[in-house]
Coordinates of C-alpha atoms and ligand atoms in Angstrom, one line a residue:
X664 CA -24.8 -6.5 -13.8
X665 CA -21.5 -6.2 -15.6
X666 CA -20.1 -3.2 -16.6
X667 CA -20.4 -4.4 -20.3
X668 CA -23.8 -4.3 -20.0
X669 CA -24.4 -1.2 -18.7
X670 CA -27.6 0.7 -19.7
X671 CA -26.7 4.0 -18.3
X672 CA -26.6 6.9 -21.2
X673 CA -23.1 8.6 -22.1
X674 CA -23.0 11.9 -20.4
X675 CA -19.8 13.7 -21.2
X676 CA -21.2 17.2 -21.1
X677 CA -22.5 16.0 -17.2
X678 CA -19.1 14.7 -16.8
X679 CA -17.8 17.8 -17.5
X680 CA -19.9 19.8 -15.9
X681 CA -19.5 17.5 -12.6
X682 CA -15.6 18.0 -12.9
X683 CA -16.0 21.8 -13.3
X684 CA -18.0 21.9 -9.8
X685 CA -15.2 19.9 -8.2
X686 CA -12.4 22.2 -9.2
X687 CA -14.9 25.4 -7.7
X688 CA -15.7 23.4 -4.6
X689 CA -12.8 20.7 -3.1
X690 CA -9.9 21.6 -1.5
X691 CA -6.7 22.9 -3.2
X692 CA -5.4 19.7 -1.5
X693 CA -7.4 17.0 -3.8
X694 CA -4.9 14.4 -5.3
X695 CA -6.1 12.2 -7.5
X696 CA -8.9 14.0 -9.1
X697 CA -6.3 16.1 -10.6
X698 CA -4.3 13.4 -12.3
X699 CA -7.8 11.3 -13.1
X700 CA -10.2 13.5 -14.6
X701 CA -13.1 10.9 -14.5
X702 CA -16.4 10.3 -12.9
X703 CA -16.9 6.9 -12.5
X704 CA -20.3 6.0 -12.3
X705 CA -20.4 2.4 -12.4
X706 CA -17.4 -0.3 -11.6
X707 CA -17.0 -4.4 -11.6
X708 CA -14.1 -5.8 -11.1
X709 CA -10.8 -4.2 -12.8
X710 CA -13.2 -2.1 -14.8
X711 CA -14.5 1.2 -14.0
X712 CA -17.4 3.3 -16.3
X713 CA -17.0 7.0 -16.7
X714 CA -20.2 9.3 -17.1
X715 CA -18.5 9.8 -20.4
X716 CA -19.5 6.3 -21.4
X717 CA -15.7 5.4 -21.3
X718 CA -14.1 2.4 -19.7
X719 CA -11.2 1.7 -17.7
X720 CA -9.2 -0.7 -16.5
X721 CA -8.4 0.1 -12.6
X722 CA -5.3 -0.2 -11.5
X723 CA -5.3 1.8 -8.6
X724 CA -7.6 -0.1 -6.6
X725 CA -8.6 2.4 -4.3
X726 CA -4.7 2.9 -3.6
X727 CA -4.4 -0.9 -3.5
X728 CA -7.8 -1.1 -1.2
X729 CA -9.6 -3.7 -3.4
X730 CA -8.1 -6.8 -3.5
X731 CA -10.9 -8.3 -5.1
X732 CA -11.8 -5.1 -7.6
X733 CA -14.6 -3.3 -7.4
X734 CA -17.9 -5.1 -6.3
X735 CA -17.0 -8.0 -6.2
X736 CA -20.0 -10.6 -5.6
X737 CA -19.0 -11.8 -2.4
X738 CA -18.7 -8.6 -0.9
X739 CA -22.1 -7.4 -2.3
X740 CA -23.9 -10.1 -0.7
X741 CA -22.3 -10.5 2.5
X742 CA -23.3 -6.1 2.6
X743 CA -26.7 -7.3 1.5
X744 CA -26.8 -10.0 4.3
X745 CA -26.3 -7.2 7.0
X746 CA -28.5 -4.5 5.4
X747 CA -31.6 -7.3 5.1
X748 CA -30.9 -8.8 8.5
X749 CA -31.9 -5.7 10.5
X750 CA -28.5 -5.6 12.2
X751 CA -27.8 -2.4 13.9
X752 CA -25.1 -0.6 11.9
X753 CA -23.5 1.8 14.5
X754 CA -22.2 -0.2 17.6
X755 CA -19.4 1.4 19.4
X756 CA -17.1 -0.9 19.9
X757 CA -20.1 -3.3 21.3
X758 CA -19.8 -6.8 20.5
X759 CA -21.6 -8.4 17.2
X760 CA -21.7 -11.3 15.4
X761 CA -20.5 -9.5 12.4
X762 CA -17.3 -8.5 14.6
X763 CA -16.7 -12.0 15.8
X764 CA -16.8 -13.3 12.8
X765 CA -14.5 -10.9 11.3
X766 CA -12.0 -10.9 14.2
X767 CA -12.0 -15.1 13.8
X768 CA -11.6 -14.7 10.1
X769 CA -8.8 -11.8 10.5
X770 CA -6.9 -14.4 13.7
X771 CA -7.3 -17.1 11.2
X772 CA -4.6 -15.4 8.4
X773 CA -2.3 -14.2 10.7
X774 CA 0.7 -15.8 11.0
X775 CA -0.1 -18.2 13.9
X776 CA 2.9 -17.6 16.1
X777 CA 1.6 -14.0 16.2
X778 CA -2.4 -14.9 16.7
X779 CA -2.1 -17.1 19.4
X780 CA -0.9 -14.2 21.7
X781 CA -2.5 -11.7 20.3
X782 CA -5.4 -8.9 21.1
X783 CA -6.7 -6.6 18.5
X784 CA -7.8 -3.2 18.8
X785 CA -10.6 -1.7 16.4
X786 CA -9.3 1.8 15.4
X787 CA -11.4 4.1 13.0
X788 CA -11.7 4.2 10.8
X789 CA -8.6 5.1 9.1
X790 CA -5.2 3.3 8.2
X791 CA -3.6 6.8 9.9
X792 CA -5.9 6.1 13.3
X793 CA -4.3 3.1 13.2
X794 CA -1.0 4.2 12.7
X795 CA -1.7 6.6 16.1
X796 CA -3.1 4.2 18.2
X797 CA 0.0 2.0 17.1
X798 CA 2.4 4.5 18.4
X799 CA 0.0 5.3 21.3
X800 CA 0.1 1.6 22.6
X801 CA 4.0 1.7 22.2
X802 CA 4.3 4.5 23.9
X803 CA 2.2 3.6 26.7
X804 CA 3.6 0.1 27.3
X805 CA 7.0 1.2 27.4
X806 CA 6.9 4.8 29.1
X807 CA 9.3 6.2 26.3
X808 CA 8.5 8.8 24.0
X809 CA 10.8 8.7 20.7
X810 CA 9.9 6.7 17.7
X811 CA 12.2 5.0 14.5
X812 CA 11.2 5.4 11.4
X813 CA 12.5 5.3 7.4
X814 CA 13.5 7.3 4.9
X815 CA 10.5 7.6 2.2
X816 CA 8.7 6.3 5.1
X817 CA 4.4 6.8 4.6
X818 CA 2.2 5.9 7.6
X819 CA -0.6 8.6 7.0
X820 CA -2.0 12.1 7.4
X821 CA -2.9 12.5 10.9
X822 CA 0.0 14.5 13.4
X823 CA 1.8 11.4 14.9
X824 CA 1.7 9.0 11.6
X825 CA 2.7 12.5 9.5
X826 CA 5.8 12.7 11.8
X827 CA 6.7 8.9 11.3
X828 CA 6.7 9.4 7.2
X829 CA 9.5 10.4 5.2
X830 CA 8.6 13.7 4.2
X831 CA 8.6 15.0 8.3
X832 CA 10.8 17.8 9.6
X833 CA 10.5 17.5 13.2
X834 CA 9.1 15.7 16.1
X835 CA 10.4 12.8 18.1
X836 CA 11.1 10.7 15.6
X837 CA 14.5 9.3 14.6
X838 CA 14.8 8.7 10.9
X839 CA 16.8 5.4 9.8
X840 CA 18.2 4.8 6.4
X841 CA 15.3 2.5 4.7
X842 CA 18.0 0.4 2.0
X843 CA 16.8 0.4 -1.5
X844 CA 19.2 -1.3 -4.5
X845 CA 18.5 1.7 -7.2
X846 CA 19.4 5.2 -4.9
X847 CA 21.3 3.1 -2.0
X848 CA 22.5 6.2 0.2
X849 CA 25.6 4.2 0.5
X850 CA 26.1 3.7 -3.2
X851 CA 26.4 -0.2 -3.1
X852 CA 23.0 -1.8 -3.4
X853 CA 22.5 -5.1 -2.9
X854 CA 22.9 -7.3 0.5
X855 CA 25.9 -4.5 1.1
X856 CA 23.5 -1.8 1.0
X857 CA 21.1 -3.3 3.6
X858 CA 24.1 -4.6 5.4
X859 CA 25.0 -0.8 6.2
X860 CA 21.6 0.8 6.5
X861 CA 21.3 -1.8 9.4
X862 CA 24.8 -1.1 10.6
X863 CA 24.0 2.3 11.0
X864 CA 20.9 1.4 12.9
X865 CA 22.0 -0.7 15.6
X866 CA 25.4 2.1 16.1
X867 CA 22.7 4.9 16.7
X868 CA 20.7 3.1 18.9
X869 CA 24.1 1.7 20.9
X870 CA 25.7 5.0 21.1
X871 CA 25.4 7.5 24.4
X872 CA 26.0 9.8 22.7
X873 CA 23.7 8.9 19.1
X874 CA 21.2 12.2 20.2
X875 CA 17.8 9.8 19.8
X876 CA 15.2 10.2 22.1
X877 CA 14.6 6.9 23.6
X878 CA 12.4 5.0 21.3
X879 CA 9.0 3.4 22.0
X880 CA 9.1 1.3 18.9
X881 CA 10.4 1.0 15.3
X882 CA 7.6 1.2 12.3
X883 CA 8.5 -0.2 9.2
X884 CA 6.1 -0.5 5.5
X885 CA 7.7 -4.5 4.2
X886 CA 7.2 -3.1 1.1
X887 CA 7.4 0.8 0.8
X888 CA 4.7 1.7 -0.6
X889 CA 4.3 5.6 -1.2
X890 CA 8.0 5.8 -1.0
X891 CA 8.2 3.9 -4.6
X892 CA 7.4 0.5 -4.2
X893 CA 10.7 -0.5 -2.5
X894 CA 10.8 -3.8 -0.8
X895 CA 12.5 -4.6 2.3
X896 CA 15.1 -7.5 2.0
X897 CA 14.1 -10.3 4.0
X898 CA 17.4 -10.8 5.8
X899 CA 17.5 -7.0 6.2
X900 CA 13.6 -7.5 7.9
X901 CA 15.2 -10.2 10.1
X902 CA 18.2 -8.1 10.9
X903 CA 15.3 -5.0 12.3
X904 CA 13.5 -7.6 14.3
X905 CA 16.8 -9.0 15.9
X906 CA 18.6 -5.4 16.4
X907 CA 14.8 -4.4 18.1
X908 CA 14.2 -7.4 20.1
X909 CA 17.5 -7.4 21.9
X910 CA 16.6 -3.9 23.3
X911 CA 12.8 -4.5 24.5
X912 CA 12.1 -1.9 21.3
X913 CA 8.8 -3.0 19.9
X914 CA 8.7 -3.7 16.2
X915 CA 5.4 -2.0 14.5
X916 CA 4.7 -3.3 10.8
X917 CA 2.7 -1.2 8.9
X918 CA 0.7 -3.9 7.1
X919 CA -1.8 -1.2 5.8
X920 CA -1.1 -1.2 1.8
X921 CA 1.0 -4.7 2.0
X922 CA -1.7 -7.0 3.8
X923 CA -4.3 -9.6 2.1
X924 CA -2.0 -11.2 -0.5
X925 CA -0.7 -7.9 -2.1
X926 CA 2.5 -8.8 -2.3
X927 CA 2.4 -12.8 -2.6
X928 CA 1.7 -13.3 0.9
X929 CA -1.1 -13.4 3.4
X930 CA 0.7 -10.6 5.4
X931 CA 4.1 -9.2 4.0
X932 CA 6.4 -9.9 7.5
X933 CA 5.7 -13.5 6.0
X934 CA 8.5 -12.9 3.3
X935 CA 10.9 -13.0 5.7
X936 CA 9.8 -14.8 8.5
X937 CA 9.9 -12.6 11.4
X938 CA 6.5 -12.0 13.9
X939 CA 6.3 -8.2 15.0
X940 CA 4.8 -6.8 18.2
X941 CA 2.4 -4.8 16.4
X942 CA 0.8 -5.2 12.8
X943 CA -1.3 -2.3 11.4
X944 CA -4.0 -3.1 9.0
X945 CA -6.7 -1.0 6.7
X946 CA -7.1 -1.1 3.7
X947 CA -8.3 -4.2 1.9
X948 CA -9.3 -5.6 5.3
X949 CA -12.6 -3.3 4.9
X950 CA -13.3 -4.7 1.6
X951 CA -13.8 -1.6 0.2
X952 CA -15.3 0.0 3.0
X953 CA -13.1 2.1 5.6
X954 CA -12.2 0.4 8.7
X955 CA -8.3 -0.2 10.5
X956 CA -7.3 -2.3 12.9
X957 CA -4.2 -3.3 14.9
X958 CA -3.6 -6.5 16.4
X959 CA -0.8 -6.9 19.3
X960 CA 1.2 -8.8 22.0
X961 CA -0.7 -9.0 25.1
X962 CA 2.1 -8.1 26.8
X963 CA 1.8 -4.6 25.2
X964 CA -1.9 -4.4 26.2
X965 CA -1.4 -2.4 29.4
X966 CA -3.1 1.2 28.2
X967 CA -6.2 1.6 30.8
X968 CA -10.1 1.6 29.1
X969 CA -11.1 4.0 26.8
X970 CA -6.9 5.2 26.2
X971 CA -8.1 4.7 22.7
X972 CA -11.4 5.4 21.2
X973 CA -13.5 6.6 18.5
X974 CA -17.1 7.1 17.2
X975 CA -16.4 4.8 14.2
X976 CA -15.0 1.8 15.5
X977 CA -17.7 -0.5 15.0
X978 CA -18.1 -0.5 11.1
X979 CA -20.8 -3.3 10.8
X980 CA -21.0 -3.1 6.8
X981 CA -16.8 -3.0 6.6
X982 CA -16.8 -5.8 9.1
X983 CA -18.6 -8.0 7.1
X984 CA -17.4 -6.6 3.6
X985 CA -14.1 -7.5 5.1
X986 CA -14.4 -11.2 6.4
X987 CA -15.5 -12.0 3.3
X988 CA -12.8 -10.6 1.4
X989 CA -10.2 -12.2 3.8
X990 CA -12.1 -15.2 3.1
X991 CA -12.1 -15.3 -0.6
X992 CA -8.6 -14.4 -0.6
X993 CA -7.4 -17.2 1.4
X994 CA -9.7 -20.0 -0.2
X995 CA -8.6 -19.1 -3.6
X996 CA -5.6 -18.7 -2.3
X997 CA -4.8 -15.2 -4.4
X998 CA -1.7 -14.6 -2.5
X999 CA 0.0 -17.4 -4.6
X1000 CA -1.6 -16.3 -7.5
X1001 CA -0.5 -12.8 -6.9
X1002 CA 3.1 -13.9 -6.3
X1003 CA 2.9 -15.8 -9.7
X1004 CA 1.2 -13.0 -11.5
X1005 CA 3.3 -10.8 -10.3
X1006 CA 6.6 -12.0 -11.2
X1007 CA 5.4 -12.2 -14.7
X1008 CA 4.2 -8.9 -14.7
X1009 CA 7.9 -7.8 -13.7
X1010 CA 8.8 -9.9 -16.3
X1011 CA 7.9 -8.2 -19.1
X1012 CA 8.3 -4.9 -17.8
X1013 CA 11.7 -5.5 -17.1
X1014 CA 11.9 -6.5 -20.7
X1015 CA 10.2 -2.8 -21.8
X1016 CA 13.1 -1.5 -19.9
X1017 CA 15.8 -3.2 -22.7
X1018 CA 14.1 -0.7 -25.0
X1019 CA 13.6 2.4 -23.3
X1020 CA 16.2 4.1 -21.3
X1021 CA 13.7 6.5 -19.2
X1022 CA 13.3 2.9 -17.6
X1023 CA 15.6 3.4 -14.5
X1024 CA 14.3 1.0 -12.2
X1025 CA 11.2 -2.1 -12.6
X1026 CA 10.4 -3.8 -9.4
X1027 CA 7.9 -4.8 -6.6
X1028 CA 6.7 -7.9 -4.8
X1029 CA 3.5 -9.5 -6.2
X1030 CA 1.1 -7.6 -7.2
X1031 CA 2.5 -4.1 -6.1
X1032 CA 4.8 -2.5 -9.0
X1033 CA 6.8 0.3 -9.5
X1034 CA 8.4 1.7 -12.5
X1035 CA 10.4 3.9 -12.1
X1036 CA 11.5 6.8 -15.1
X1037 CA 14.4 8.4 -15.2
X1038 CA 16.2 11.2 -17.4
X1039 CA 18.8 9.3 -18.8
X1040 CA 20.7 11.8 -20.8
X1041 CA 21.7 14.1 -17.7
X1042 CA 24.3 12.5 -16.6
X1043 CA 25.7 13.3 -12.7
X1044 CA 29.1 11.0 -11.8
X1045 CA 28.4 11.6 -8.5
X1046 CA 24.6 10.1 -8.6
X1047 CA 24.1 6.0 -8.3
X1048 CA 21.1 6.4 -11.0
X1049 CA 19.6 8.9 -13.3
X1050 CA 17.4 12.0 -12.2
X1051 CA 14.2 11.2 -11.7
X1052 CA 11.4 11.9 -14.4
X1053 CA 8.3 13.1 -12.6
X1054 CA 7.5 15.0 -15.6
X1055 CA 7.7 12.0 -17.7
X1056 CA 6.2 10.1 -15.4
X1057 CA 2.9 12.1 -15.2
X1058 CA 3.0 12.4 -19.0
X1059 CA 2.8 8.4 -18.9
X1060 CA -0.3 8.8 -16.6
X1061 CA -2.1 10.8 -18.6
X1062 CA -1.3 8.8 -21.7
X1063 CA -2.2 5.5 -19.8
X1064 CA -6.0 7.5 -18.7
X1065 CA -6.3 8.0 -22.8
X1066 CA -5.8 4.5 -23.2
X1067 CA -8.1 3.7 -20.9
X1068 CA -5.8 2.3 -18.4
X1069 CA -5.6 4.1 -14.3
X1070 CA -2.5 3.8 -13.1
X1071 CA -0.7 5.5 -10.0
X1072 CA 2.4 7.8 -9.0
X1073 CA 4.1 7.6 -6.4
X1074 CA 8.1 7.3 -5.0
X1075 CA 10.2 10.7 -3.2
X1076 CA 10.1 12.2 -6.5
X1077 CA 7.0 11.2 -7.9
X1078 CA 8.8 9.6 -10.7
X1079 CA 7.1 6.2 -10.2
X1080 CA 4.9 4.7 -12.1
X1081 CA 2.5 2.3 -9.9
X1082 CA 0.5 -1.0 -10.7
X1083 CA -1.6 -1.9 -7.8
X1084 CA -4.2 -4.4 -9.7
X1085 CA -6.9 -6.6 -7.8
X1086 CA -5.5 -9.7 -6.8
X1087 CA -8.3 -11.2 -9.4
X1088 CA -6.4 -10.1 -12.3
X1089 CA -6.5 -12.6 -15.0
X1090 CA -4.3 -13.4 -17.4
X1091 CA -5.7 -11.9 -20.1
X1092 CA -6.6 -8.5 -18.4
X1093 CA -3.2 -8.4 -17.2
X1094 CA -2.1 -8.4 -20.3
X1095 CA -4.2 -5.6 -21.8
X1096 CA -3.1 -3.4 -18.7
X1097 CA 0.4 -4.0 -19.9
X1098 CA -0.2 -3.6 -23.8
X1099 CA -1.6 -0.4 -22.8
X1100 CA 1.3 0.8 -20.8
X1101 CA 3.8 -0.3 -23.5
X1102 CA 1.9 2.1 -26.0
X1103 CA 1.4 5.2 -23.2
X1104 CA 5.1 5.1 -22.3
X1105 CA 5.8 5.0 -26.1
X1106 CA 3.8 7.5 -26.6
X1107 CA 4.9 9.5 -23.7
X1108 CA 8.6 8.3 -24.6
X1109 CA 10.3 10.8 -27.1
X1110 CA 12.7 8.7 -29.6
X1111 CA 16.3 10.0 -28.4
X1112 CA 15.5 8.0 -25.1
X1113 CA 14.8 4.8 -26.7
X1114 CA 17.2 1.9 -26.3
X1115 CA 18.2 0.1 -29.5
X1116 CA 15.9 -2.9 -29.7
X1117 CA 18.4 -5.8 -27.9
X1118 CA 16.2 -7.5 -25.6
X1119 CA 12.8 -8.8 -25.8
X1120 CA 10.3 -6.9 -27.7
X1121 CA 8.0 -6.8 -25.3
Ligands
PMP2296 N1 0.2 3.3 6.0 C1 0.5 2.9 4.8 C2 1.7 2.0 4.5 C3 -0.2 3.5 3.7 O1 0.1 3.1 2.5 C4 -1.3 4.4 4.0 C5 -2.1 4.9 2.9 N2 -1.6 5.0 1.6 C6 -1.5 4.7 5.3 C7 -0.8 4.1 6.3 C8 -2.6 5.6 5.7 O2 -3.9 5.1 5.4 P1 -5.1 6.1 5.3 O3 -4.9 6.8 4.0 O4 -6.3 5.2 5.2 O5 -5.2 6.9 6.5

């Protein structure tokens, strides 16, 4: 049934009531029920239902989980397909037909220099177990103990992916400059700024005397994605595989956000060409339901049996939930359309940024966008950009939740605003999701930061 048609009753004194409990009950350390003071009760595609009766349009995705929105058709039935089969549900890491046919359908997408040598290991059933048994199987292969990682780096909340991610203080990983146009640590930007970050890279890895501890591998997001939707250059990607391949360091891409068509491609690394040793994958892979994976060099597959286990690596539902939505997304092609939606998206956003200076910074790749605000009237010489607005930023939330439109912060500062649509997005609703932010950051926007009118009037 569509959401349109829902028959459900308005509740918002339940809603209320629900949210009250939640604030008594959960953790201190709840995120987005904070910023999203909803109860959704009922979702189809971009389009979630509150208790309150309200709608709105989703463009968090699950933190870019649902590549083909919520309940989709295909996913329903292939859930129902298990469910009515009599399939076990809870496996182990036994073998199915589910899990065969997801593993061919997950082989089939990858880029085929990678698949043909390639064995997969069914983590669980987290991105962030992934993430571990990534740097586990690293570790283990090469019989070193350090690990290189970026700046604004996210790879997860268990110990070892916590170290690898930007915000970490200690541990054994090394932390390389990750290059980024709009706050280059080296205040160039551009092809110069990459140029340096990867300068800097291969010099501490060459020099006796750098301090590193010697690393097992290199993990890198294509696109950062907590960080503040920051995309790798591609010739800067190429330089990372080359600088790591020339010293046996295997390269890890953390594919968890970035995979099925987010970004315009199949699998991000496909920008720029390069085939890792390890990809990680979560996310929409599960179509909708939890379950990570990571697929691998043979050569790298030398950890003895059971080095890496877990209860819930044999997620029949997510399997299946999953094949399909690798399947849909490949036959319809969505990674093209993502690219194309995307660009457009930029597009006009870029064009809101000719009239409002708290605009610092629009970018992304597909359809994974970042705005990012800015305070434009404190002005540092020293500083390549503005300060960040996270307080702006959150007011832009809350403004885009009255308007009915979900929408995501992220970047080291929190000062970016984040569009991670489904990759079904249509025109139209792309278009309402933008209308909407327009009026929520001019709402959110106080006059002395907007630009005079010069560009488009988006
Ligand atoms: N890696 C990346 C790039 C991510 O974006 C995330 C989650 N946002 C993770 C790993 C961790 O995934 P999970 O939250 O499922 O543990």
């Amino acid at each position: 049934m569509d959401v349109a048609e829902s028959a459900l009753p308005a509740q918002p004194a339940a809603q209320e009531v629900i949210l009250r409990r939640q604030s008594l009950r959960e953790s201190a350390a709840r995120t987005y029920a904070r910023s999203l003071p909803i109860v959704p009760v009922r979702a189809r595609g971009l389009t979630i239902e509150g208790a309150d009766g309200r709608r709105y349009l989703d463009c968090l995705s699950g933190a870019g989980t649902l590549a083909l929105g919520h309940n989709h058709p295909v996913v329903l039935e292939a859930i129902r397909k298990v469910l009515d089969s009599g399939a076990p549900l809870h496996v182990l890491d036994l073998a199915t037909p589910v899990k065969d046919a997801f593993t061919t359908e997950l082989f089939a997408t990858l880029p085929r220099q990678f698949a043909e040598n390639a064995r997969i290991q069914f983590c669980g059933p987290a991105g962030t177990d992934a993430v571990e048994a990534a740097i586990k199987l690293v570790r283990t292969a090469t019989g070193r103990a350090g690990l290189l990682a970026f700046t604004g780096a996210y790879h997860g909340m268990t110990a070892g992916a916590l170290d690898a991610s930007g915000g970490a203080t200690e541990g054994r990983v090394t932390r390389l400059p990750f290059p980024q146009n709009y706050r280059c640590p080296f205040g160039t930007g551009g092809e110069r700024g990459a140029e340096l970050a990867a300068r800097w890279t291969e010099t501490l890895l060459d020099d006796p005397k750098g301090g590193i501890p010697a690393p097992a591998g290199l993990i890198i997001e294509p696109v950062q994605g907590e960080g503040g939707v920051i995309p790798a250059p591609d010739a800067w990607m190429r330089r990372m595989r080359e600088i790591t391949a020339t010293r046996s360091i295997p390269l890890i891409a953390d594919e968890v956000q970035t995979g099925v068509g987010r970004t315009g491609a199949f699998w991000a690394v496909e920008h720029s060409g390069i085939v890792p040793d390890v990809m990680v994958m979560s996310k929409a892979i599960g179509g909708s339901l939890p379950l990570a994976v990571i697929v691998y060099h043979s050569d790298l597959d030398t950890w003895q049996p059971g080095a890496h286990a877990g209860t819930f690596r044999g997620n029949q539902l997510a399997m299946a939930a999953g094949a399909a939505t690798l399947a849909y997304v490949r036959e319809h092609r969505l990674a093209e359309r993502a690219a194309t939606l995307g660009a457009r998206m930029l597009g006009r956003l870029q064009g809101l940024a000719a009239t409002h200076t708290c605009i610092g910074d629009v970018r992304g790749r597909g359809l994974m966008i970042g705005v990012e605000l800015v305070d434009p009237d404190t002005d540092d010489p020293c500083a390549t950009a503005p300060p960040p607005a996270p307080a702006l930023a959150a007011a832009v939330q809350r403004e885009c939740l009255r308007r009915g439109l979900i929408v995501e912060i992220g970047g080291r500062h929190a000062g970016v605003v984040r569009l991670l649509p489904p990759l079904t997005l249509t025109d139209e609703q792309a278009a309402a999701v933008l209308d909407r932010f327009a009026d929520a950051l001019a709402a959110a926007d106080g006059s002395p930061h907007r630009r005079n009118a010069t560009g488009p009037s988006n």
